[in-house]
Coordinates of C-alpha atoms (C1' of nucleotides) in Angstrom, one line a residue:
Chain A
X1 CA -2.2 71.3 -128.3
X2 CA -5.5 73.2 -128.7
X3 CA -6.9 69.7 -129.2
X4 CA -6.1 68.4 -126.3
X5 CA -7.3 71.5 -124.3
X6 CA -10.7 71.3 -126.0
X7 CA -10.7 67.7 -124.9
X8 CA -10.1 68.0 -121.4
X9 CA -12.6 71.2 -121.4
X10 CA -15.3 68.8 -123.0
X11 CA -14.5 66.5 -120.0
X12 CA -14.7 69.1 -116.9
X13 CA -18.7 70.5 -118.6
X14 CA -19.9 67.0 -117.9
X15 CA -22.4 67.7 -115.2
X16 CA -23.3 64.9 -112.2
X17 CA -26.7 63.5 -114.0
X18 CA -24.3 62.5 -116.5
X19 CA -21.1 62.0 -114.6
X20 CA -20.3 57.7 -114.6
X21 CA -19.2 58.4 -111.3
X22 CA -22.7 59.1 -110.1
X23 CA -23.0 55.6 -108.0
X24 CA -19.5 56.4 -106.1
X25 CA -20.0 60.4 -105.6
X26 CA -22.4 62.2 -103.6
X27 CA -25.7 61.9 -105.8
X28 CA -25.9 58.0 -105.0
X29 CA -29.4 57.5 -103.9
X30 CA -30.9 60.9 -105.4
X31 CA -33.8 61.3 -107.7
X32 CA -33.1 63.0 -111.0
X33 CA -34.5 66.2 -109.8
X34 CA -32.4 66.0 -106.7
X35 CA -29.3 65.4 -108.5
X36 CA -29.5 68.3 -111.1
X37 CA -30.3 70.8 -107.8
X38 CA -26.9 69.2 -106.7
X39 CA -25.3 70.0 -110.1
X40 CA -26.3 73.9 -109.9
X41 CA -24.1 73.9 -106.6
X42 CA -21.0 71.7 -107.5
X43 CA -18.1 73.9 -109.6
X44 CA -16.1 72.1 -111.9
X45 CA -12.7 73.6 -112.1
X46 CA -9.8 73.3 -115.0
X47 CA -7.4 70.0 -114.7
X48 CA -4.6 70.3 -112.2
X49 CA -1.1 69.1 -112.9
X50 CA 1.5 67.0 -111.1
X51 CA 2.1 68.9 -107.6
X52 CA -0.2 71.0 -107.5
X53 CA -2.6 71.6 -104.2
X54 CA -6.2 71.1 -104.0
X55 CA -6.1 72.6 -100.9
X56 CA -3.7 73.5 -98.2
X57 CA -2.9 72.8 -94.8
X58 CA -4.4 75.6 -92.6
X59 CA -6.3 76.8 -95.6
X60 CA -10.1 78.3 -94.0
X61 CA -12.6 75.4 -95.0
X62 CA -15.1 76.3 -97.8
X63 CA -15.5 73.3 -99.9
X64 CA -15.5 69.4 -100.0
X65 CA -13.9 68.2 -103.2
X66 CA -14.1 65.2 -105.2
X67 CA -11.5 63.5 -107.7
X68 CA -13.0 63.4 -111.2
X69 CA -9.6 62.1 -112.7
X70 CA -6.5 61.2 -112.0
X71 CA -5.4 61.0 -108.5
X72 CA -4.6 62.8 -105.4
X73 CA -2.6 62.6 -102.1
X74 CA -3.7 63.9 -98.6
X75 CA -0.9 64.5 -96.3
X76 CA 0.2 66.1 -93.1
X77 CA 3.1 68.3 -93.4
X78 CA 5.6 67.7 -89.9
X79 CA 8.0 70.1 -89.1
X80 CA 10.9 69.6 -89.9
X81 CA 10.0 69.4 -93.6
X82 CA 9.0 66.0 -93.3
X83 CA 5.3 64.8 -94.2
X84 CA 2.8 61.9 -93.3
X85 CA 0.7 60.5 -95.9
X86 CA -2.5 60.2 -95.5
X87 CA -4.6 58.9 -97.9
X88 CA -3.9 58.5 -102.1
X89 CA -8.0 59.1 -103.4
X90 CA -9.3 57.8 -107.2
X91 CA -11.9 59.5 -109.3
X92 CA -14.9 59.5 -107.4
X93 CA -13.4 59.8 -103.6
X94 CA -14.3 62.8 -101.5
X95 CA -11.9 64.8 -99.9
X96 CA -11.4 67.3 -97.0
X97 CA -14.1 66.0 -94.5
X98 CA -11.9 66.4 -91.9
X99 CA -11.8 69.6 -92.3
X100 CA -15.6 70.0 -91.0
X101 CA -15.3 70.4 -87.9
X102 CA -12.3 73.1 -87.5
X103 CA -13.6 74.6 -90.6
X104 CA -9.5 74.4 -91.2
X105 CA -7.8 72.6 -93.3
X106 CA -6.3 70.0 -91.3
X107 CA -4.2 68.6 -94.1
X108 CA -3.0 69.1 -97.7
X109 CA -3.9 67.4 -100.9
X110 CA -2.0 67.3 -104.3
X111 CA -2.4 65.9 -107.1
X112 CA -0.4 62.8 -108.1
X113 CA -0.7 63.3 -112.0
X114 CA -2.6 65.8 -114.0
X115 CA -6.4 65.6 -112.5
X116 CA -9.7 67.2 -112.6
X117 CA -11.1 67.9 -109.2
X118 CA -15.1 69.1 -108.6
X119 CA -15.6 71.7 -105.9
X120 CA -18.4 71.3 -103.4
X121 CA -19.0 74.1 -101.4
X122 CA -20.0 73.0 -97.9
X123 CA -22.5 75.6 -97.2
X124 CA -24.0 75.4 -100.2
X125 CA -24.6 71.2 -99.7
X126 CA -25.3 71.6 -96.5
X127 CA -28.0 74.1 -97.5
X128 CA -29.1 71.1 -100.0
X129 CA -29.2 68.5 -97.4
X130 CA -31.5 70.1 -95.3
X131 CA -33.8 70.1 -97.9
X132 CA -33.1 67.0 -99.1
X133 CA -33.5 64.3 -96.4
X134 CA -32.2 61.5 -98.6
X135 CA -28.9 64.0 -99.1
X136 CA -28.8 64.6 -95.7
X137 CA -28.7 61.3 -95.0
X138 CA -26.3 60.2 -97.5
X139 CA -23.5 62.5 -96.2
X140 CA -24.2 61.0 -92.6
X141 CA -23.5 57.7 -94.5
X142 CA -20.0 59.3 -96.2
X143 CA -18.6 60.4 -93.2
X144 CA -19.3 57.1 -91.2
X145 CA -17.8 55.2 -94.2
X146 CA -14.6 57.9 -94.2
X147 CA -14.5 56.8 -90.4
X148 CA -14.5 52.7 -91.4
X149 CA -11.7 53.4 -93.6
X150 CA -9.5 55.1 -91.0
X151 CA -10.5 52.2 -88.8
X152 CA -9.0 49.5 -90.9
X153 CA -5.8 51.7 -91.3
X154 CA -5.6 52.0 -87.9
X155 CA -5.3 48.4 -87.6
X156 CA -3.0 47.9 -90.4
X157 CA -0.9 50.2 -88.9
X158 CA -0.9 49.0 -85.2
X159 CA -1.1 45.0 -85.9
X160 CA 0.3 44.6 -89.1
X161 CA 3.7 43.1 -90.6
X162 CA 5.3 45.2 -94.1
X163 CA 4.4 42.2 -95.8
X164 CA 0.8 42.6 -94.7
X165 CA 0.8 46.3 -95.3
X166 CA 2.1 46.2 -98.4
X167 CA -0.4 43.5 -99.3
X168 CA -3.2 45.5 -98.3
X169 CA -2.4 48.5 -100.0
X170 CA -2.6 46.7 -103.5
X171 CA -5.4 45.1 -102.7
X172 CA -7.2 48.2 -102.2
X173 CA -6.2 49.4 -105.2
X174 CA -6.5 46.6 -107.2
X175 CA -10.7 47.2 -105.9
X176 CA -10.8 50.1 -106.2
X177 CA -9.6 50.3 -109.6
X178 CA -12.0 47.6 -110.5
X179 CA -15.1 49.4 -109.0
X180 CA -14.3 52.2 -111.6
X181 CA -14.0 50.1 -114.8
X182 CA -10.7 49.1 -114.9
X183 CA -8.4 46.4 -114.4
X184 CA -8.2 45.2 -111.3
X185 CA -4.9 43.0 -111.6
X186 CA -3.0 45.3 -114.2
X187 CA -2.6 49.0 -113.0
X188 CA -0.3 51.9 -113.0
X189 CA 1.0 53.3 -109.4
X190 CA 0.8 57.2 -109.9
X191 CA 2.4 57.7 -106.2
X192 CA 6.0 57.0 -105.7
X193 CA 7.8 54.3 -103.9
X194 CA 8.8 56.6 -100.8
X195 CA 5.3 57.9 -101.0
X196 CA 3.9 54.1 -100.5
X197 CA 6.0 53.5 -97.5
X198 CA 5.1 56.8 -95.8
X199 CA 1.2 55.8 -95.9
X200 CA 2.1 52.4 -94.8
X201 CA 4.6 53.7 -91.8
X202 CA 7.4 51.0 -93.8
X203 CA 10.5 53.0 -95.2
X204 CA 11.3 53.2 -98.9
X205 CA 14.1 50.3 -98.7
X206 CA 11.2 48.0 -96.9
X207 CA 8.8 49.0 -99.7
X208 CA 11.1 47.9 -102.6
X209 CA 12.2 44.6 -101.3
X210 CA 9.1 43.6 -100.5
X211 CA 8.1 44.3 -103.9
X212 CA 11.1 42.1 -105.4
X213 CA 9.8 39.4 -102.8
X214 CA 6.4 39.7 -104.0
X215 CA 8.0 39.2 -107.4
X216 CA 9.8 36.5 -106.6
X217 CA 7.5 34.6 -105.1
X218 CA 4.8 34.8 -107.9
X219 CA 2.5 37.5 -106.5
X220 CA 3.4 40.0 -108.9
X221 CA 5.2 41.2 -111.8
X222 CA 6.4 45.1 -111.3
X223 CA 8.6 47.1 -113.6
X224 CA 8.5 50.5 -112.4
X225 CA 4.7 51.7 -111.6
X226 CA 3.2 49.0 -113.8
X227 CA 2.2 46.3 -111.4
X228 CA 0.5 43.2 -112.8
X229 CA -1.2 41.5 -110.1
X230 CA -0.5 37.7 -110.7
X231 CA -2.0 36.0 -107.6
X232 CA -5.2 37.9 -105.8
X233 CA -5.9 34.9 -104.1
X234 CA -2.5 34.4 -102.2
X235 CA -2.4 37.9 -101.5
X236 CA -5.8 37.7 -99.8
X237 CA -4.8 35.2 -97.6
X238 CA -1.2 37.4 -96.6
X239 CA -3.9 39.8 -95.6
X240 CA -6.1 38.2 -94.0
X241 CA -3.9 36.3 -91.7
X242 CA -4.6 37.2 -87.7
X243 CA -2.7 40.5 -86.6
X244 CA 0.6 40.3 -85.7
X245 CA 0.2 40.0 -81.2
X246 CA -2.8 37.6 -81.8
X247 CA -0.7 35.1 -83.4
X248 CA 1.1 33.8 -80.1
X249 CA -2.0 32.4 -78.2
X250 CA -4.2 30.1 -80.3
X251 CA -7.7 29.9 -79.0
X252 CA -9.5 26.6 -79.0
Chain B
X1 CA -27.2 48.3 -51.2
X2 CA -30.9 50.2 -51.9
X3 CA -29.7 53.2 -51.1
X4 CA -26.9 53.3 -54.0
X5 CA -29.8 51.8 -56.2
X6 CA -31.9 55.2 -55.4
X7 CA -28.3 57.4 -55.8
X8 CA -27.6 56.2 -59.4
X9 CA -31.6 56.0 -60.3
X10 CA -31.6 59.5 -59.7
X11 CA -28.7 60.1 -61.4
X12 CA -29.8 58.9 -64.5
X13 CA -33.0 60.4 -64.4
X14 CA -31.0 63.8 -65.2
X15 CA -32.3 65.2 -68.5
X16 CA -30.4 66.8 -71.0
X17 CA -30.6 70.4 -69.8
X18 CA -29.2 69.2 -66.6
X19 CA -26.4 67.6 -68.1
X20 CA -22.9 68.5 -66.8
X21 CA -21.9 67.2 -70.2
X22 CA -23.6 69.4 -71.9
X23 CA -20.5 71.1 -73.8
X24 CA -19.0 68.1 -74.5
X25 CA -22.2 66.0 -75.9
X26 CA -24.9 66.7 -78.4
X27 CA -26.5 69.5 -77.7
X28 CA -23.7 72.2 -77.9
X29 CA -24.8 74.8 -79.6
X30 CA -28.5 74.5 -79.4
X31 CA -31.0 76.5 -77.8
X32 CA -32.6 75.7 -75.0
X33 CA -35.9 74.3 -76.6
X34 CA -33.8 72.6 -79.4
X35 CA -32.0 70.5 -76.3
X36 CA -35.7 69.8 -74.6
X37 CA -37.1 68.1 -77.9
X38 CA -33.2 66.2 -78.1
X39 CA -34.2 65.5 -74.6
X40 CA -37.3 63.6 -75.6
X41 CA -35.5 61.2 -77.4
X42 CA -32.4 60.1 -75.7
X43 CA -33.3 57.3 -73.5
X44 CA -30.9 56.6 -69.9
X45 CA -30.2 52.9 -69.6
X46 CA -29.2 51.3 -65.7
X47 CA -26.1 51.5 -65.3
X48 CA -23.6 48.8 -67.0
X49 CA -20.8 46.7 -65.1
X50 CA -17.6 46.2 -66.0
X51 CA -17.3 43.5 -68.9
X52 CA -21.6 44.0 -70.5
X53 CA -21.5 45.1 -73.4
X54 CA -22.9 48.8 -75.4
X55 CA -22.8 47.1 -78.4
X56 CA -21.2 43.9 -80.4
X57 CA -19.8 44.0 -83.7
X58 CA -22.8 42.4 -85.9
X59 CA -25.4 43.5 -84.3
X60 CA -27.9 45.6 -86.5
X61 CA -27.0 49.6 -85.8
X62 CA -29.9 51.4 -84.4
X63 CA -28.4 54.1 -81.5
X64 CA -25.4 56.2 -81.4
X65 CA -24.1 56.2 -77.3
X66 CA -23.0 58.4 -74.8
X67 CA -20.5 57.9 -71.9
X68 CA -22.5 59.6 -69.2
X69 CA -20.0 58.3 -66.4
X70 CA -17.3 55.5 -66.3
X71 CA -15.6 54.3 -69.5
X72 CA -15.7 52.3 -72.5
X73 CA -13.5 50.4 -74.8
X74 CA -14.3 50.2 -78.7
X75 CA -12.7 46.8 -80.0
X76 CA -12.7 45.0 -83.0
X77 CA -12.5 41.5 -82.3
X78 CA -10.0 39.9 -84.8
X79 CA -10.1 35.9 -86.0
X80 CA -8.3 33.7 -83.3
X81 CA -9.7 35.3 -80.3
X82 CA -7.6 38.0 -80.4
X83 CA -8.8 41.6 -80.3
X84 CA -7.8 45.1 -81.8
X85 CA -8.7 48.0 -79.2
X86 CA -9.6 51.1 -81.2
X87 CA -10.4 53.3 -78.6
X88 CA -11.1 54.4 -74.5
X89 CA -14.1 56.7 -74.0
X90 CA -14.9 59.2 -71.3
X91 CA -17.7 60.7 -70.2
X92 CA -19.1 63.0 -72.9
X93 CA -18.1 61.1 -75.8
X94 CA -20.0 59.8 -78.6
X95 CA -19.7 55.9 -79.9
X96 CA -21.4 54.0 -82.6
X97 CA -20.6 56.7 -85.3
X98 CA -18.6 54.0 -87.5
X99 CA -21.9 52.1 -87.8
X100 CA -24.0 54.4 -89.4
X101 CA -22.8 53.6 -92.9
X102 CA -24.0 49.7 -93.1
X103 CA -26.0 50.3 -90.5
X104 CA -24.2 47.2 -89.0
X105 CA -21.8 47.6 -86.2
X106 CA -18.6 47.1 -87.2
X107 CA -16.6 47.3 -83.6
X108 CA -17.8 46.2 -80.2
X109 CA -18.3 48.5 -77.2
X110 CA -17.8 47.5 -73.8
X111 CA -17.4 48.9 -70.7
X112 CA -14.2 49.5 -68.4
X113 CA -15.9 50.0 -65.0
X114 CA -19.5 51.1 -63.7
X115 CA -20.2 53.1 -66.0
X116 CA -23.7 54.7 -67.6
X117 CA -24.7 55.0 -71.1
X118 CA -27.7 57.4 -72.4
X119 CA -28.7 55.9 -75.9
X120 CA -29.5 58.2 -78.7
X121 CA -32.2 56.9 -81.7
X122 CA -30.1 57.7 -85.1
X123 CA -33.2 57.5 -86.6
X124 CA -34.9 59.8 -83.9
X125 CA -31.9 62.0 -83.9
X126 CA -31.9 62.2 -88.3
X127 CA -35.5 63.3 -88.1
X128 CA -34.7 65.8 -85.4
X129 CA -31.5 67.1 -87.7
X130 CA -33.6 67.5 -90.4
X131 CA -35.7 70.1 -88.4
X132 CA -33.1 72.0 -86.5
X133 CA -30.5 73.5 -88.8
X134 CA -27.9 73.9 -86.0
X135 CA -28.1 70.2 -84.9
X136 CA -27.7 69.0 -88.4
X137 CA -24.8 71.1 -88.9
X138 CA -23.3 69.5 -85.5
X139 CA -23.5 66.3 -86.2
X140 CA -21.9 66.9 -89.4
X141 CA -18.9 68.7 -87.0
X142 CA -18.9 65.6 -84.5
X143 CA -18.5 63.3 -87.0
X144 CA -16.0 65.3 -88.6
X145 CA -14.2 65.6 -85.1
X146 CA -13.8 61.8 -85.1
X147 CA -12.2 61.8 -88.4
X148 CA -9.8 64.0 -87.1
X149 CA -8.7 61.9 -83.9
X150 CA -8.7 58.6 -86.1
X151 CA -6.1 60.6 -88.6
X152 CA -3.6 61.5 -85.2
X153 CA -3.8 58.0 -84.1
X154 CA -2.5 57.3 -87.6
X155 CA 0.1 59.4 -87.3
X156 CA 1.2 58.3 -83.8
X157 CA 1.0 54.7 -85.2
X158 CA 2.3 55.3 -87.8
X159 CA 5.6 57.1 -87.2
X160 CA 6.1 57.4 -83.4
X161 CA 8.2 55.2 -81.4
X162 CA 6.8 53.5 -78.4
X163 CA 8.0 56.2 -75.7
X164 CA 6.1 58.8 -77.9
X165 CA 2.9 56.5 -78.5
X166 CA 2.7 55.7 -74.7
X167 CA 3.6 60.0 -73.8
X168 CA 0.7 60.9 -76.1
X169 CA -1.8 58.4 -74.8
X170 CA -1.1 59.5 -71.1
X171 CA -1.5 63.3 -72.6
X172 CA -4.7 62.4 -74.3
X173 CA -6.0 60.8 -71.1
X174 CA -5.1 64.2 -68.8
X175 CA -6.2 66.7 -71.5
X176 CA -9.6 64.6 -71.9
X177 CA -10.0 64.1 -68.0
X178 CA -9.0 67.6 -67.1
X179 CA -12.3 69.1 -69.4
X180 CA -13.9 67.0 -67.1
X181 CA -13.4 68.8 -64.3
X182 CA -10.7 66.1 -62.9
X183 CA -7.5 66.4 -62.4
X184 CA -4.9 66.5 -65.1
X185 CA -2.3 65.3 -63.4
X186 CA -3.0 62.5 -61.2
X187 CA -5.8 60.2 -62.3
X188 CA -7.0 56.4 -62.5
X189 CA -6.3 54.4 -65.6
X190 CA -9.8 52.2 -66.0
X191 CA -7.8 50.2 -68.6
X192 CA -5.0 47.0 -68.2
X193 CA -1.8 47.5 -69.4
X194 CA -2.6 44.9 -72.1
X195 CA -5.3 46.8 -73.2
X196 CA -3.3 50.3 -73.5
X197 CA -0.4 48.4 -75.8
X198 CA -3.3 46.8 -77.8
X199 CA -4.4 50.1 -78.4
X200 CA -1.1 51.7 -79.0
X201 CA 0.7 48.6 -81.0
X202 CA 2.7 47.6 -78.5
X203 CA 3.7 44.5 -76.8
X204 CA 2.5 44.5 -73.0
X205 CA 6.4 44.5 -71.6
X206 CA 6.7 47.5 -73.8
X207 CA 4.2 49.0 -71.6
X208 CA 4.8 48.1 -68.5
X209 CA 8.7 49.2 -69.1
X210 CA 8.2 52.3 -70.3
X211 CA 6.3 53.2 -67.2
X212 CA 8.9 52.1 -65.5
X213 CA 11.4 54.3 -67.0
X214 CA 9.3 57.0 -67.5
X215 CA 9.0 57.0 -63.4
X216 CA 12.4 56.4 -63.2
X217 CA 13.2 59.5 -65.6
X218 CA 11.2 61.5 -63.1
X219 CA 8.1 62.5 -65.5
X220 CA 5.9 60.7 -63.8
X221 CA 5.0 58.1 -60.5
X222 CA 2.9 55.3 -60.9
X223 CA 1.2 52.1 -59.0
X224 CA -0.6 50.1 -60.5
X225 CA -3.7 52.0 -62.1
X226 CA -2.8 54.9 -60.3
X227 CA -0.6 56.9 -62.1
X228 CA 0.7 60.7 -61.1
X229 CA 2.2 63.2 -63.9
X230 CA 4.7 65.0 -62.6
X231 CA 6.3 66.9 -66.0
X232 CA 4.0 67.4 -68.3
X233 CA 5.8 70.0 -69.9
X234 CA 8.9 67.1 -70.6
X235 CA 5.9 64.7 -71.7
X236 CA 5.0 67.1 -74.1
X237 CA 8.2 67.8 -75.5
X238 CA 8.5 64.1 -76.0
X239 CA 5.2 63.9 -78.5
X240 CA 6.0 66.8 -80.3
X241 CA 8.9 65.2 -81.8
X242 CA 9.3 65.3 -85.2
X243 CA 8.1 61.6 -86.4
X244 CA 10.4 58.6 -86.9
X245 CA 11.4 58.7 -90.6
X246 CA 11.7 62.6 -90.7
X247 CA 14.5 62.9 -88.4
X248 CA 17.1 61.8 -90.7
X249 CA 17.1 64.5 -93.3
X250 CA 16.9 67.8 -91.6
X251 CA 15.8 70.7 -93.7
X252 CA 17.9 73.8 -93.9
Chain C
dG1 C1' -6.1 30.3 -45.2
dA2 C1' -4.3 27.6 -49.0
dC3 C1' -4.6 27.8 -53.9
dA4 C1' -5.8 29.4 -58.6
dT5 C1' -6.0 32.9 -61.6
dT6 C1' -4.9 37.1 -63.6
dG7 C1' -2.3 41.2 -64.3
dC8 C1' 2.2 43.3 -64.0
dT9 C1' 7.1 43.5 -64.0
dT10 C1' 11.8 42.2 -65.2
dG11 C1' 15.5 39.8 -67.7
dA12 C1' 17.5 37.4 -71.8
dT13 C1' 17.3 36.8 -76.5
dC14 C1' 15.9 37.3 -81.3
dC15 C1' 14.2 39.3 -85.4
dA16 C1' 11.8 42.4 -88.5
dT17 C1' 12.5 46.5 -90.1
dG18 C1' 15.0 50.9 -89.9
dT19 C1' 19.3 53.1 -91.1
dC20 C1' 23.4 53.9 -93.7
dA21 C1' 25.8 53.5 -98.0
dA22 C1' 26.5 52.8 -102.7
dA23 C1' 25.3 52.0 -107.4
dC24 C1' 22.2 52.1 -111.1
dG25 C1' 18.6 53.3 -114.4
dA26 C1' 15.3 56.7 -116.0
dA27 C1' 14.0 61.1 -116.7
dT28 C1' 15.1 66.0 -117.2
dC29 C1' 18.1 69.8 -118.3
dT30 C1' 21.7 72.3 -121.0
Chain D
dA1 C1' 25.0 63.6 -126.1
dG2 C1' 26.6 64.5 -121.7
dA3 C1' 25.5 66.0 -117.1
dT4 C1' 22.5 66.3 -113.2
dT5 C1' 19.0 64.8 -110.5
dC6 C1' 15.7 61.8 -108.7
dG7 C1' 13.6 57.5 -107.7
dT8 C1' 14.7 52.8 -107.1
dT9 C1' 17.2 48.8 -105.9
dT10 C1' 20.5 46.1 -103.3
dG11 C1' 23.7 45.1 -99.6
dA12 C1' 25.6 45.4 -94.8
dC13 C1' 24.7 46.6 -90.4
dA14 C1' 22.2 48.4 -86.1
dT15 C1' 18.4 48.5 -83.1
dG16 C1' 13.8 49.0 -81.1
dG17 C1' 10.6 46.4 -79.7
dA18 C1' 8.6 41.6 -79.9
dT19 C1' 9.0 37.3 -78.0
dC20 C1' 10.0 33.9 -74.7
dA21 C1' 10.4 32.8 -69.9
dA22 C1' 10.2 33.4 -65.1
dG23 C1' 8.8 35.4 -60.9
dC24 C1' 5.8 38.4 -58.2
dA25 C1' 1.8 40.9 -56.4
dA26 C1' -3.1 41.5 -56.2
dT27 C1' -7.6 39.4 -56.4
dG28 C1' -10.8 35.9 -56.3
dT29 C1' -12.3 30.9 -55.0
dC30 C1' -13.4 27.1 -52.3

DNA sequence: GACATTGCTTGATCCATGTCAAACGAATCT
DNA sequence: AGATTCGTTTGACATGGATCAAGCAATGTC
């Protein structure tokens, strides 16, 4: 008990010069000095647990924040009690850039499974950047790419079959996961099945067949949240097949 | 024939500070020297016609664009010819902004009708941010802003039906056209049919049926690219429908 | 002015995926 | 351990929207 507390406090005093998430998080591209003027600013907060929010919906904007471990979800809340997933983030994604402009929270993010989350105060960064050209810069650089990503959902959203979606989602985690040290073909889903098939647009039922398809056909083995990737080729090629309307006419 | 040449010469020789986009474009915000230095460095291109292209996916990123009049479609051009619209821009608004992270474009821009495009230096326009505070802080907001229209259109694709995909679009286009100046209500679409269901995932008979019915539901009357809302409190209504998949449970 | 070409509309049909329903296993509570 | 709840799976069925197929209206071409 006290053990593990110790542990986890251990983990969370790690600052950024030492943090081996330093080429995926904000200090990419920094000199040393640079980075440890960063570290002064960024607040490293105790480990949240399953459920609990990062930030709300509506909130005022103050800080950006950035998944040291575990995992988190960004959704829109509907009315109606219903909610539309946005984005699941890994340990080293930034979060609540959306909220810039409104200086609002514009949606909420939990946490999947017990995580640590660093705090960036915006001010404070922004503050940094304009001394720091190469900072500066590199935020430009993090939006823009935040921007890409929302493109590529857009098209798997508009042009894209389940079996594609579904496809793509693993694939992105299977990278992901492998750009932070870890398996990219064996990996634990922390966000549930229904959760999976909100992001996607795909209902739950859709979500779970397609998995037993996958698994029948050699793509996969799954057994609850463990998903063993089995064919990374094959599902490349699902992927990267032409959107869904462009498959009619066949140029020359 | 030369005395159009002279009209939109002059036209585009209109700095800045003359702007009558100046709320919606850069330099909101700024004072009035701040928007005479941002003045030296956006350059006014002649006029573009219908098909020319801003930009092609590929091409090395060096400007971010603004509609000055006409419109513009942003597309990605997909494998077999086909093509995945990602949006229509209006005078004011900004394009290029998903390029800035590879400094690659990653869409291609081009343009609906007659339309002119001032060009903005990123690198120009960094340099310039990285002297005035408030411009810094706006281009942090702007690209913000676009992170927050690419999250609704993944809600609308997401979970809305065709009826409420084609209800907001029509919405989107009065709202945007009425800041304009122009009328909210009864406007020209510079876009196909084809183009609008590309953009929206749908097929182009969805398209063309649901303005059908729509007209024959009384919400709106339309020929051709002409198209008249008549009920835009019903229209409305229509997109602010709970999404798809939360209307089955209803909270107590 | 006839003839392509292109964009739009309308009808008929089909299918991928949503919806409804039920059962089951795993996890949590008492 | 038994009961409850929640997440998942599977089956049966319904349907929104895609696809296929004409026909038509506007625009451009020679």
């Amino acid at each position: 008990m006290t053990e593990s507390k110790v542990i986890s406090f251990e983990a969370l005093r790690v600052a950024c010069k030492n943090c081996s998430l330093a080429t995926l998080c904000l200090p990419m591209g920094l000199t040393t000095d640079d980075v440890e003027r960063l570290d002064d600013i960024v607040k490293r907060a105790r480990p949240l647990h399953r459920g609990d929010h990062v930030f709300r919906n509506g909130e005022r904007f103050h800080s950006l924040y950035v998944v040291k471990t575990g995992s988190v979800k960004t959704y829109a809340p509907s009315t109606e009690g219903g909610e539309h997933v946005l984005g699941f983030h890994l340990p080293g994604e930034l979060i609540g850039l959306d909220a810039i402009e409104k200086e609002v929270h514009v949606c909420s993010a939990t946490v999947l499974e017990t995580s640590a989350i660093c705090e960036v105060p915006f001010s404070r960064l922004v503050a940094l950047s304009g001394r720091i050209p190469s900072l500066q810069h590199h935020i430009y650089r993090l939006l823009s790419k935040e921007i890409g990503h929302d493109t590529e959902m857009l098209l798997l959203l508009g042009k894209k079959s389940a079996e594609e979606r579904l496809a793509a989602f693993l694939l992105s985690m299977s990278k992901r996961l492998h750009k932070r040290g870890l398996s990219p073909t064996d990996f634990y889903l922390s966000m549930s099945r229904h959760e999976i098939g909100n992001y996607l647009g795909l209902a739950v039922e859709t979500v779970s067949r397609l998995f037993t398809r996958f698994q029948d056909e050699g793509l996969l083995k799954v057994d609850r949240k463990h998903v063993e990737l089995l064919d990374l080729e094959a599902m490349e090629a699902l992927v990267a097949r032409a959107p869904v309307g462009d498959r009619r006419q066949r140029m020359s």
